[in-house]
Short mmCIF file of N, CA and C in Angstrom, two decimals:
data_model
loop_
_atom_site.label_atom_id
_atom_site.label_comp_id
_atom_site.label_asym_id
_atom_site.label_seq_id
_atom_site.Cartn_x
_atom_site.Cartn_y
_atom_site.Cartn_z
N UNK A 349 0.83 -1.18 0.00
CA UNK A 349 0.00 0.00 0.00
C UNK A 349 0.88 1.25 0.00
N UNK A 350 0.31 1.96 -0.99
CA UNK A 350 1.42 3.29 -0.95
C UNK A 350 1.12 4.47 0.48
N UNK A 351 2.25 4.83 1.14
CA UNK A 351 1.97 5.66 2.08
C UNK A 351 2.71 6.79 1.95
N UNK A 352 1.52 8.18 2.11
CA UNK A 352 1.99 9.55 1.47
C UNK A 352 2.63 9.89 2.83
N UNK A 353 3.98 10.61 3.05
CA UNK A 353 4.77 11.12 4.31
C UNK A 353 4.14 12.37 4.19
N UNK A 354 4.32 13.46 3.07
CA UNK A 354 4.04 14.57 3.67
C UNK A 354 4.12 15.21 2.07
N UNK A 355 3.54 16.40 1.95
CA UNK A 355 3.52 16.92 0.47
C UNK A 355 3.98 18.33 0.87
N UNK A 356 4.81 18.58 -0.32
CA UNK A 356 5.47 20.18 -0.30
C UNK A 356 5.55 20.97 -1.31
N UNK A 357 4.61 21.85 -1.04
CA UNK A 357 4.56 22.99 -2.42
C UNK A 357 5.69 24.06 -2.56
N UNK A 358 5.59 23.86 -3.54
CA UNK A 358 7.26 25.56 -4.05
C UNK A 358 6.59 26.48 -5.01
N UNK A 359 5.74 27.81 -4.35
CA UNK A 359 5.40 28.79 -5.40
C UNK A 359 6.48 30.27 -5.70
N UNK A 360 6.99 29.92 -6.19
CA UNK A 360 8.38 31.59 -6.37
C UNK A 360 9.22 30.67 -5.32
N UNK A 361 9.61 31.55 -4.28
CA UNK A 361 10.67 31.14 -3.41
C UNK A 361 9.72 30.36 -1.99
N UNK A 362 8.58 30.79 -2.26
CA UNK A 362 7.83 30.49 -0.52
C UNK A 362 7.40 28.61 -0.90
N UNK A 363 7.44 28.28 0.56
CA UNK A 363 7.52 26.83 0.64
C UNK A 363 6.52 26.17 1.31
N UNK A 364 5.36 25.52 1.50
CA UNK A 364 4.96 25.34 2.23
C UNK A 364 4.66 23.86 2.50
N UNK A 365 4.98 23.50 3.76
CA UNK A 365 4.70 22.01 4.14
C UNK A 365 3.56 21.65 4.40
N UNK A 366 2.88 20.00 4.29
CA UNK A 366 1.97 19.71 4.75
C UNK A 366 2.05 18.25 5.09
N UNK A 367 2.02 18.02 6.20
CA UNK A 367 2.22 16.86 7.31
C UNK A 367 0.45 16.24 7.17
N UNK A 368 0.75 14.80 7.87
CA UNK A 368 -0.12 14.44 8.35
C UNK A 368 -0.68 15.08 9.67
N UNK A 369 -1.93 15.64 9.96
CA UNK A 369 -3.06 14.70 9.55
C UNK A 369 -3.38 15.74 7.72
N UNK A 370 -3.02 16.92 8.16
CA UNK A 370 -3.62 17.68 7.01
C UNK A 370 -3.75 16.56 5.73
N UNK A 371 -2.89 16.17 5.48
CA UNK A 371 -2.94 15.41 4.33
C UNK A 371 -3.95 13.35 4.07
N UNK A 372 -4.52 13.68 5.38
CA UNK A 372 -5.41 12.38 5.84
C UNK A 372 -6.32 12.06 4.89
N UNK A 373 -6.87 13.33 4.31
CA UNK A 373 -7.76 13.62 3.08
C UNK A 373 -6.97 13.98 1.86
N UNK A 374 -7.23 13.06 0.92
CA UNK A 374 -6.18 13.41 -0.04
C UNK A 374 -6.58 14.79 -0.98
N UNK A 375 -5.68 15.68 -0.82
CA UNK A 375 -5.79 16.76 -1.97
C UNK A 375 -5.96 16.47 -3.42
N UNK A 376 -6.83 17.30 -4.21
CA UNK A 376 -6.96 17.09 -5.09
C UNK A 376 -5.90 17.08 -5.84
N UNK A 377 -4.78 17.27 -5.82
CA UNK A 377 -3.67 18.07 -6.65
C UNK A 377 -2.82 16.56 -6.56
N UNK A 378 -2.52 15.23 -5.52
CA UNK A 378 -1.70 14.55 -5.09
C UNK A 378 -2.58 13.28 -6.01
N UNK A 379 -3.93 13.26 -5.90
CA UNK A 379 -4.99 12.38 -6.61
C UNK A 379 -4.39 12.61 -8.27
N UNK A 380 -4.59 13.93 -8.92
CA UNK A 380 -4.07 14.21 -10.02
C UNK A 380 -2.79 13.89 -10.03
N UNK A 381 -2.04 14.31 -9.77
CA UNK A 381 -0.28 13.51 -9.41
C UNK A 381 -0.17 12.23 -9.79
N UNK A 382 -0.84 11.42 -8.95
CA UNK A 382 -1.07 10.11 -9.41
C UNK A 382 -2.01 9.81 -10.82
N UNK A 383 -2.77 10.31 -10.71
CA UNK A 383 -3.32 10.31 -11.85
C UNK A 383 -2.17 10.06 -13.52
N UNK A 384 -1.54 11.18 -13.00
CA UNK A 384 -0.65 11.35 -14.25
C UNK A 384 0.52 10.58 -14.35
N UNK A 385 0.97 10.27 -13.28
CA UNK A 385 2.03 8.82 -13.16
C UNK A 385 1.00 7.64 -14.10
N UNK A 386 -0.22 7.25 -14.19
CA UNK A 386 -0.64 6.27 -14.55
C UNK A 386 -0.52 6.64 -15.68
N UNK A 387 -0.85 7.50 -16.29
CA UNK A 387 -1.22 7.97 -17.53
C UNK A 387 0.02 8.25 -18.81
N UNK A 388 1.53 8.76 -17.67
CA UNK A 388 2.50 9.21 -18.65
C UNK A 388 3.11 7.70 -18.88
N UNK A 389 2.56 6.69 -17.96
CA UNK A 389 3.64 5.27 -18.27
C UNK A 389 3.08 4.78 -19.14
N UNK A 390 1.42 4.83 -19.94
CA UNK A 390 1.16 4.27 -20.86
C UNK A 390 0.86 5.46 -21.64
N UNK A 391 1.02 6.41 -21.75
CA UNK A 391 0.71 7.30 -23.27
C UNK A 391 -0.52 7.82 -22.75
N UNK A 392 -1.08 9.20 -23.53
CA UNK A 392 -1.98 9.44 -23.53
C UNK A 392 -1.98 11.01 -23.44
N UNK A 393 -3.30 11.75 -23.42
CA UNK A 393 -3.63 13.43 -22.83
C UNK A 393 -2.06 14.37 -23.45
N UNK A 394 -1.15 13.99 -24.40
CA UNK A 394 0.02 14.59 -24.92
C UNK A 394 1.12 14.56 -24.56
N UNK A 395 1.28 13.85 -23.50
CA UNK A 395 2.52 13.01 -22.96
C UNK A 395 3.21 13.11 -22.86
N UNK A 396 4.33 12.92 -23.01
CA UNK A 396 5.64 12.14 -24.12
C UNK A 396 6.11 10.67 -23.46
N UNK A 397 5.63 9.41 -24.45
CA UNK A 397 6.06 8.00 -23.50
C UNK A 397 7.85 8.21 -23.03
N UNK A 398 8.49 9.03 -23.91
CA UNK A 398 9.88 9.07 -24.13
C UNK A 398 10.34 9.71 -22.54
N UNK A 399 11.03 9.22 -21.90
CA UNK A 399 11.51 9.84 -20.73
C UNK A 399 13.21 10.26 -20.61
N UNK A 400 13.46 11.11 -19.38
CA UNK A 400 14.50 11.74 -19.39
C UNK A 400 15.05 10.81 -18.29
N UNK A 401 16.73 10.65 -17.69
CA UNK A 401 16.74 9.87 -16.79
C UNK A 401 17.60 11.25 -15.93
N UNK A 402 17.85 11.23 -14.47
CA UNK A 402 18.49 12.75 -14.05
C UNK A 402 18.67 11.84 -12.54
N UNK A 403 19.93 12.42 -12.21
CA UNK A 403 20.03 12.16 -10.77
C UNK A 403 20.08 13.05 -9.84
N UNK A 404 19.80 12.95 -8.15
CA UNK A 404 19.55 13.62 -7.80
C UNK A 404 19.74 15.24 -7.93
N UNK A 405 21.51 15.04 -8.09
CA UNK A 405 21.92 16.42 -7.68
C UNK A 405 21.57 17.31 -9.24
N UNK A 406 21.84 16.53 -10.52
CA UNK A 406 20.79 17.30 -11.11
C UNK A 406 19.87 17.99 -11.27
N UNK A 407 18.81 16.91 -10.96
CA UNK A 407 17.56 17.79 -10.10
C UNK A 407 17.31 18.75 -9.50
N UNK A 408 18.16 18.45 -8.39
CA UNK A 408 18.00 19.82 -7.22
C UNK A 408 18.51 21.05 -8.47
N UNK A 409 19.72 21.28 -9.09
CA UNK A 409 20.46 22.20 -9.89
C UNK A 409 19.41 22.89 -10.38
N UNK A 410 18.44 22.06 -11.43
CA UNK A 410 17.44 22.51 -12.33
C UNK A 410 16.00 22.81 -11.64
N UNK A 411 15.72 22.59 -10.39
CA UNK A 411 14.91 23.34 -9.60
C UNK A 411 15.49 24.25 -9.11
N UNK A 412 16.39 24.42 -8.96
CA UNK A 412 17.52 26.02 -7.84
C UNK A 412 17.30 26.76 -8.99
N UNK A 413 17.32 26.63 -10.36
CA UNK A 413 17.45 27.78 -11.74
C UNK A 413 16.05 28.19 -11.56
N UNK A 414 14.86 26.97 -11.24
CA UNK A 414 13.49 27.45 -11.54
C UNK A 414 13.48 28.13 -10.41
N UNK A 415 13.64 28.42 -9.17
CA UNK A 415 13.34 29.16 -8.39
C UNK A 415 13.67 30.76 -8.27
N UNK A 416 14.47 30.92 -9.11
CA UNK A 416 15.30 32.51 -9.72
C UNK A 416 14.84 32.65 -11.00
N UNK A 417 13.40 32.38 -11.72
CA UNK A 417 12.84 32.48 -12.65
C UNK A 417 12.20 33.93 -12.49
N UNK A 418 12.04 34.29 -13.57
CA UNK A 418 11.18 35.55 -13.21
C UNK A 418 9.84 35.53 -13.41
N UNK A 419 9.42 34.34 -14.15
CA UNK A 419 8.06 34.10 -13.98
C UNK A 419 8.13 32.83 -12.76
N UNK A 420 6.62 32.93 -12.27
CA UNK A 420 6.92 32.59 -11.19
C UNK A 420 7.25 30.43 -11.60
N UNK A 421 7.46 30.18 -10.31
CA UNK A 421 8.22 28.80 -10.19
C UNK A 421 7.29 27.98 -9.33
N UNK A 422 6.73 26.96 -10.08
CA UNK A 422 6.13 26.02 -9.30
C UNK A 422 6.18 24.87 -9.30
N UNK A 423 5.79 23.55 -7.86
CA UNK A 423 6.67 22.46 -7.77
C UNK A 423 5.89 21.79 -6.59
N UNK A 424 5.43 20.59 -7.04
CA UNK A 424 4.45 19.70 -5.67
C UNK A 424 5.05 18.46 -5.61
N UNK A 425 6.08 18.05 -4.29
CA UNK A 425 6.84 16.96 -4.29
C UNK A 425 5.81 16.15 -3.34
N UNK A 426 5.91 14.70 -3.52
CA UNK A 426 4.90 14.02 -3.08
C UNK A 426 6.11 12.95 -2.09
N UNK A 427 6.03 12.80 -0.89
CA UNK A 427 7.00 12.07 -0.26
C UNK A 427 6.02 10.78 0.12
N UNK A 428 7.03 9.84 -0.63
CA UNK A 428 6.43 8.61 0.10
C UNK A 428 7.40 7.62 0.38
N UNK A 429 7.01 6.79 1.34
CA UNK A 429 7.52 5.32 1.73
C UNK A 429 8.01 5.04 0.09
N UNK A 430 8.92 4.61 0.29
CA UNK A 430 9.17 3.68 -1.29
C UNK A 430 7.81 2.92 -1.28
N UNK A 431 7.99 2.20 -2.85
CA UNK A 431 6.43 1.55 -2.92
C UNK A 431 6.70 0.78 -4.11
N UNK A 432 6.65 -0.42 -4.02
CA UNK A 432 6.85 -1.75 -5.08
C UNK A 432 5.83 -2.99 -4.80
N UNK A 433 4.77 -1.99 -5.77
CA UNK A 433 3.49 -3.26 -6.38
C UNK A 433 4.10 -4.85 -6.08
N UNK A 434 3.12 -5.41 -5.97
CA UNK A 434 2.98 -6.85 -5.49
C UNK A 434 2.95 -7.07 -7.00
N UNK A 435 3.47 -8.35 -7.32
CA UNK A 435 3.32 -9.08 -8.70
C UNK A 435 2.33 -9.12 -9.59
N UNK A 436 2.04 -8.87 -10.48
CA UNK A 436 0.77 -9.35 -11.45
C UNK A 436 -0.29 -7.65 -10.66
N UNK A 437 0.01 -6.69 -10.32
CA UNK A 437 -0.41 -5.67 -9.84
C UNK A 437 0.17 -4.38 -11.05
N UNK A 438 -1.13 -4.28 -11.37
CA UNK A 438 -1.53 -2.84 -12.40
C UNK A 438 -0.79 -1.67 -12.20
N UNK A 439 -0.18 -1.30 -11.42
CA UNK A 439 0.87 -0.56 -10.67
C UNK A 439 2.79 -0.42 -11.16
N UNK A 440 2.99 0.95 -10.55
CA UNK A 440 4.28 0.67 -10.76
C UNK A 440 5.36 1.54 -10.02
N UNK A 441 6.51 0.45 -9.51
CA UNK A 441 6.99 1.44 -8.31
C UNK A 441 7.41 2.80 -8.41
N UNK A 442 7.62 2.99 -6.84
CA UNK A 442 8.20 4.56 -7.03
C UNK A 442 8.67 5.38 -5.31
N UNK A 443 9.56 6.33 -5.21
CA UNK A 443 9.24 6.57 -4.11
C UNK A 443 8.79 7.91 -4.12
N UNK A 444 9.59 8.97 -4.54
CA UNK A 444 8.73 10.33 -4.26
C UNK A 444 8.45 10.63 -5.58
N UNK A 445 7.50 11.10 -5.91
CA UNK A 445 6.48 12.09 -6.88
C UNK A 445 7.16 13.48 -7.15
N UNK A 446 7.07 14.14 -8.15
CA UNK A 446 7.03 15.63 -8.08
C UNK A 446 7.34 16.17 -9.64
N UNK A 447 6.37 17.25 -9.29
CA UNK A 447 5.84 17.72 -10.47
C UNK A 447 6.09 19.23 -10.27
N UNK A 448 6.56 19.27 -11.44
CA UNK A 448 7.17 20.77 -11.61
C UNK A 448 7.39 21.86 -13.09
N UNK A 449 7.36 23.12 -12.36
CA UNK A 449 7.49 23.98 -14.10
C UNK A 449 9.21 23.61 -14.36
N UNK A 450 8.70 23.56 -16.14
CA UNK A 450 10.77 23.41 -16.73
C UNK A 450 10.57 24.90 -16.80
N UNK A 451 12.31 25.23 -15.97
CA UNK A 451 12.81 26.22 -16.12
C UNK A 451 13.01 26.79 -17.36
N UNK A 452 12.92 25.69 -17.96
CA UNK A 452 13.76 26.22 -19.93
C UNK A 452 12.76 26.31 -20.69
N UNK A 453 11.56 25.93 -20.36
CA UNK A 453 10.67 25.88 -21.21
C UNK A 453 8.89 26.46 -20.52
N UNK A 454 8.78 27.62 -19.75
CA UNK A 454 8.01 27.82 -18.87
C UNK A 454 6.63 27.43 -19.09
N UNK A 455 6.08 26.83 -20.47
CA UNK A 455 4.74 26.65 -20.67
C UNK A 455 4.05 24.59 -20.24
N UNK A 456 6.02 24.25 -20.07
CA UNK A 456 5.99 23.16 -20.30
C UNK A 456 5.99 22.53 -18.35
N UNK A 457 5.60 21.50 -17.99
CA UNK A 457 6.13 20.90 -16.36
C UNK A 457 6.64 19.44 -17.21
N UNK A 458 6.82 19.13 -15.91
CA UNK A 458 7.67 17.62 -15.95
C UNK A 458 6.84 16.77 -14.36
N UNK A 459 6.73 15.34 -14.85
CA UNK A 459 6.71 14.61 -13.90
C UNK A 459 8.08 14.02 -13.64
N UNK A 460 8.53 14.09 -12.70
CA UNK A 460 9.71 13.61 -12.12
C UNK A 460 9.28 11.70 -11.01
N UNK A 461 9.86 10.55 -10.71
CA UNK A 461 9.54 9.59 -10.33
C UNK A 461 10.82 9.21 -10.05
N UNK A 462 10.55 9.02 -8.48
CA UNK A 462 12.04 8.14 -7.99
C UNK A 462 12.03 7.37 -8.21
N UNK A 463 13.17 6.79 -7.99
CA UNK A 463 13.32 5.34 -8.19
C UNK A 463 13.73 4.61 -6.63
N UNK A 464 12.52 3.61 -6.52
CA UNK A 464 12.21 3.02 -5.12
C UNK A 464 13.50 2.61 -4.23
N UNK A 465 14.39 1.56 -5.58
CA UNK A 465 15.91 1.09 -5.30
C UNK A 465 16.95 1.65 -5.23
N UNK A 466 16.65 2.76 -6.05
CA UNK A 466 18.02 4.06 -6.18
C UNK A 466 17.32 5.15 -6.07
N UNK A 467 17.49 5.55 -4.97
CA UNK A 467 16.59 6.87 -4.75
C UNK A 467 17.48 8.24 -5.02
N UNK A 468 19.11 7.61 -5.76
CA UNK A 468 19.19 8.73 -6.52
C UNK A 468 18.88 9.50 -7.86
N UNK A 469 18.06 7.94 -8.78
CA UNK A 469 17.57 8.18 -9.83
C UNK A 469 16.21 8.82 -10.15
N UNK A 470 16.00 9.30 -10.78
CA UNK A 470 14.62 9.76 -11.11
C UNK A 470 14.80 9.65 -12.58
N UNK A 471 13.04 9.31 -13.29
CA UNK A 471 12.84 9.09 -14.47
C UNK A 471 11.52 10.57 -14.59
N UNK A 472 12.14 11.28 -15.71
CA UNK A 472 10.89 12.42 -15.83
C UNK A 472 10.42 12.47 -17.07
N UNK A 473 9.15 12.56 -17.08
CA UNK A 473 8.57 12.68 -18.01
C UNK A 473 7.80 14.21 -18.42
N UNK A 474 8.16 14.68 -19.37
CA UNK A 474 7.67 15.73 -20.10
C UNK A 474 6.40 15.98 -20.63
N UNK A 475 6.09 17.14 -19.67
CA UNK A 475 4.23 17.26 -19.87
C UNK A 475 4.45 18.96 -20.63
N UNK A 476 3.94 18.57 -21.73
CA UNK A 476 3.74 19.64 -22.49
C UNK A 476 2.58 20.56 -22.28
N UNK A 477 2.73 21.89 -22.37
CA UNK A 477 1.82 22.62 -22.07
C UNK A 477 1.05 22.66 -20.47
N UNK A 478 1.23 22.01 -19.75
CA UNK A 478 1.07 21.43 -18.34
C UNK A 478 1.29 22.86 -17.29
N UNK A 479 2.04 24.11 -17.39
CA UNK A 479 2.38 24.51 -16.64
C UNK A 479 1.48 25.69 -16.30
N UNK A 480 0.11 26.08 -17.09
CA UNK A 480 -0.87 26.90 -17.01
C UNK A 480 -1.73 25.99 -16.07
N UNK A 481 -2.02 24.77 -16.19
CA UNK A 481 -2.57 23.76 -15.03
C UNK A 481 -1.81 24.17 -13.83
N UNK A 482 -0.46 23.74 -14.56
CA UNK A 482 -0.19 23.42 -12.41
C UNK A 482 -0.03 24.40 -11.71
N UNK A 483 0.49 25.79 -12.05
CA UNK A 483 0.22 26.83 -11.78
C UNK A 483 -1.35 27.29 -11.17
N UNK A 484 -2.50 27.28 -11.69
CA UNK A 484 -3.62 27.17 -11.45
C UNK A 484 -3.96 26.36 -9.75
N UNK A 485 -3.37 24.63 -10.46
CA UNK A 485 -3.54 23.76 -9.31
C UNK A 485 -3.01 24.44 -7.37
N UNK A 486 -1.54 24.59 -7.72
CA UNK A 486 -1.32 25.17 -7.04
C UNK A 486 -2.06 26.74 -6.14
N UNK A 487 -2.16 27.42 -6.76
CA UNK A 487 -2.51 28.79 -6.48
C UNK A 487 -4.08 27.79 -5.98
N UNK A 488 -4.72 27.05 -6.35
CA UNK A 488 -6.10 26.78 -5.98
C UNK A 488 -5.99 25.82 -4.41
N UNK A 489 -4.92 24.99 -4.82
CA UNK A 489 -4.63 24.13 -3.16
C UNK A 489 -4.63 25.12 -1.88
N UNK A 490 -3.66 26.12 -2.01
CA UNK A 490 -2.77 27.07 -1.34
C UNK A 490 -3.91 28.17 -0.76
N UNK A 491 -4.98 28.20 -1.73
CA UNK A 491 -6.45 29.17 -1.60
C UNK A 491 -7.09 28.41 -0.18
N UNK A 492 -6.85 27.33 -0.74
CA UNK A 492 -8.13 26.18 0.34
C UNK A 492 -7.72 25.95 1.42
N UNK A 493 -5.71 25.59 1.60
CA UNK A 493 -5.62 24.61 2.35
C UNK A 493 -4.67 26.09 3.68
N UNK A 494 -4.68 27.25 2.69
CA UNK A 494 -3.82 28.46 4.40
C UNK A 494 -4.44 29.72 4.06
N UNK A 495 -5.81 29.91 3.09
CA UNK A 495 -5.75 31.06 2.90
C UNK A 495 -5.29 31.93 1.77
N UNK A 496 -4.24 31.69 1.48
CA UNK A 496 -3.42 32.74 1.01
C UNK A 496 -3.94 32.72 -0.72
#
């Protein structure tokens, strides 16, 4: 069973955490998350099946550029327990989630997917046009879940 630790939004430079219990009820934004993990491993909604492979410290590099963007920078990391489907299960592993605007390409996000065994790898997949959504998503979580 997959178990969510805690979810963390990045809008511009401000950060905000969210622990259990807040997260007891799943946000709409973490449901979609998953959503799109199912969706970018078999094709579909404009995709790209083709993935990028990046290790950690990569990562971090190319989120530190998005955060000194001048349009703004957004980013919903999903922390979980590692998680490796049982056999013959529709599923597919992973440990943390996160979805984010490309710095290089601001109209575009990326799903990013750890890797359960090497949690320095991540496999990302390129969501085109995606970043007027998550932008939206965000600014709409952030409305509901402090106000702001």
């Amino acid at each position: 069973m997959k178990k969510l630790i805690q979810v963390t939004v990045k809008r511009g430079t401000e950060v905000f955490p969210f622990n259990d219990p807040s997260i007891s009820d799943p946000m709409g934004i973490v449901v979609d998350i998953q959503n799109l993990l199912w969706v970018a491993q078999r094709g579909g909604i404009g995709i790209e099946l083709e993935t990028e492979k990046m290790d950690s410290n990569e990562l971090d590099q190319l989120l530190n550029v998005g955060a000194t963007l001048k349009d703004r920078f957004y980013s919903v990391l999903l922390t979980f327990e590692p998680y490796k489907p049982k056999p013959g299960t529709n599923d597919f592993p992973h440990k943390d989630l996160l979805l984010f605007t490309d710095p290089n390409q601001v109209k575009d996000a990326y799903l990013g997917v750890q890797n359960p065994d090497h949690e320095t790898e991540w496999k990302l997949y390129r969501l085109p046009d995606f970043n007027s959504w998550l932008s939206k998503e965000v600014d709409l979580l952030l409305r509901v879940y402090t106000g702001l």
